[in-house]
mmCIF file of C-alpha atoms in Angstrom:
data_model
loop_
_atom_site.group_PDB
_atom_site.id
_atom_site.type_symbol
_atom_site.label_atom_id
_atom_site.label_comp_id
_atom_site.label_asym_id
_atom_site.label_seq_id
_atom_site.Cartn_x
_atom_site.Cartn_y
_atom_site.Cartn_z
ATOM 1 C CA UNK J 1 0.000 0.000 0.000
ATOM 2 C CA UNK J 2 0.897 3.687 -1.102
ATOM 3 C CA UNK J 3 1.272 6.039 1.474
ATOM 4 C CA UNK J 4 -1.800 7.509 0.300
ATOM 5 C CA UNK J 5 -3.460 4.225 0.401
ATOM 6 C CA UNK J 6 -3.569 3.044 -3.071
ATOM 7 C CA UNK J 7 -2.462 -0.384 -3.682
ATOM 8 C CA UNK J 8 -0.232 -1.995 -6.371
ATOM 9 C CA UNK J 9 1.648 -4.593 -7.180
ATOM 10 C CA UNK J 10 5.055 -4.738 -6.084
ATOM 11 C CA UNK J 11 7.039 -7.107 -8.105
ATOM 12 C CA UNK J 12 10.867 -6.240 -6.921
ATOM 13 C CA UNK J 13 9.892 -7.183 -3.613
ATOM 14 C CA UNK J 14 12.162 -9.749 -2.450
ATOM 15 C CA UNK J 15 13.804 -10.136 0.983
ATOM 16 C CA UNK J 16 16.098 -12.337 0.435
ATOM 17 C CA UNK J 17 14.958 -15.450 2.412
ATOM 18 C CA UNK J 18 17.297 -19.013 2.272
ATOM 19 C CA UNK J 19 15.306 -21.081 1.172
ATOM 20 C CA UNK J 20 11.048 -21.730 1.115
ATOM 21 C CA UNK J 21 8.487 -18.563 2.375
ATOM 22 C CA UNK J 22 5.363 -20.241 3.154
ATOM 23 C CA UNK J 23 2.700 -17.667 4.207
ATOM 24 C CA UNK J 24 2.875 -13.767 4.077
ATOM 25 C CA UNK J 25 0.447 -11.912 6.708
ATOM 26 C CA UNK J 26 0.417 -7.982 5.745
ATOM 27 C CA UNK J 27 -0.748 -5.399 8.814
ATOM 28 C CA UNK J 28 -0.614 -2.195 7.571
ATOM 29 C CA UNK J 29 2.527 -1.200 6.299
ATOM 30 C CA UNK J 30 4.389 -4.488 8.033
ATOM 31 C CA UNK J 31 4.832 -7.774 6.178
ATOM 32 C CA UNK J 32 5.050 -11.462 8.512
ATOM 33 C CA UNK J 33 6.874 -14.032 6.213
ATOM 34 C CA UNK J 34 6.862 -17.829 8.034
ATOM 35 C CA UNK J 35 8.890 -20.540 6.075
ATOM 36 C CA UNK J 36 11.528 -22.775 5.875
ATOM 37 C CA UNK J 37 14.274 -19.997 6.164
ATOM 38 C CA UNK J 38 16.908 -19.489 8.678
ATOM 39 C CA UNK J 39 18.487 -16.382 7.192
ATOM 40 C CA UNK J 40 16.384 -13.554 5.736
ATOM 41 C CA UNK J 41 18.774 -10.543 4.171
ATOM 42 C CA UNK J 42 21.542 -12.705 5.629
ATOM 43 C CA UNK J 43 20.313 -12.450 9.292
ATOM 44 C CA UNK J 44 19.400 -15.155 10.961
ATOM 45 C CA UNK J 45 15.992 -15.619 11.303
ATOM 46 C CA UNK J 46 14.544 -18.875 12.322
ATOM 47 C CA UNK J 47 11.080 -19.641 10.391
ATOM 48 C CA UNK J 48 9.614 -16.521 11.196
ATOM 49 C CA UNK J 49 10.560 -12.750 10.235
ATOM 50 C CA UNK J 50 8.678 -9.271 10.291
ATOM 51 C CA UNK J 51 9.494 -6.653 7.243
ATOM 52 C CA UNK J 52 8.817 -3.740 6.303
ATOM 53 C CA UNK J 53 6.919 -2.714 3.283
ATOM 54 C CA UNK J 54 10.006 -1.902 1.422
ATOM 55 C CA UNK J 55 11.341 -5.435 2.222
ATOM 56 C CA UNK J 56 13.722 -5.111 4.642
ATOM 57 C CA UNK J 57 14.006 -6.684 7.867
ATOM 58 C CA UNK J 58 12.785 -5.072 11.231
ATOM 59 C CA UNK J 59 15.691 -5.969 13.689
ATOM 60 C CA UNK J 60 13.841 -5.483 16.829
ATOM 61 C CA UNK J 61 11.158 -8.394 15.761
ATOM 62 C CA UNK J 62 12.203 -11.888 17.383
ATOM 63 C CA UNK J 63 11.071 -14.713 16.481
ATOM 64 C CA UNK J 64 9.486 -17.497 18.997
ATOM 65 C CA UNK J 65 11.974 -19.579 17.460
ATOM 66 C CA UNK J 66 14.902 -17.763 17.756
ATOM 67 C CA UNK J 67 17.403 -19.787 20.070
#
């Protein structure tokens, strides 16, 4: 979503997960991605990451995961 609310499609978007994204949940301008990964944007990130819009990662998100 636009900042002035219009939506598109975003095809560049790609957070660079290592290896299978599963499910996407969107709230508001934040994007859940739950998978197979352990690394997203070279971060470890065990199955379960939150992003921003623009695709990259929000580092103070931590996954239930995470040990």
């Amino acid at each position: 979503v636009n900042p002035d609310s219009r939506r598109h499609l975003v095809t560049a978007w790609n957070p660079g997960a290592n290896s299978v994204v599963r499910a996407l949940a969107v709230s508001e301008s934040t994007v859940y991605a739950g998978g197979s990964f352990t690394l997203i944007g070279g971060v470890s990130r065990n199955f379960v990451a939150r992003l921003n819009r623009d695709g990259s990662l929000d580092p103070t998100f931590v996954s239930p995961f995470s040990k």
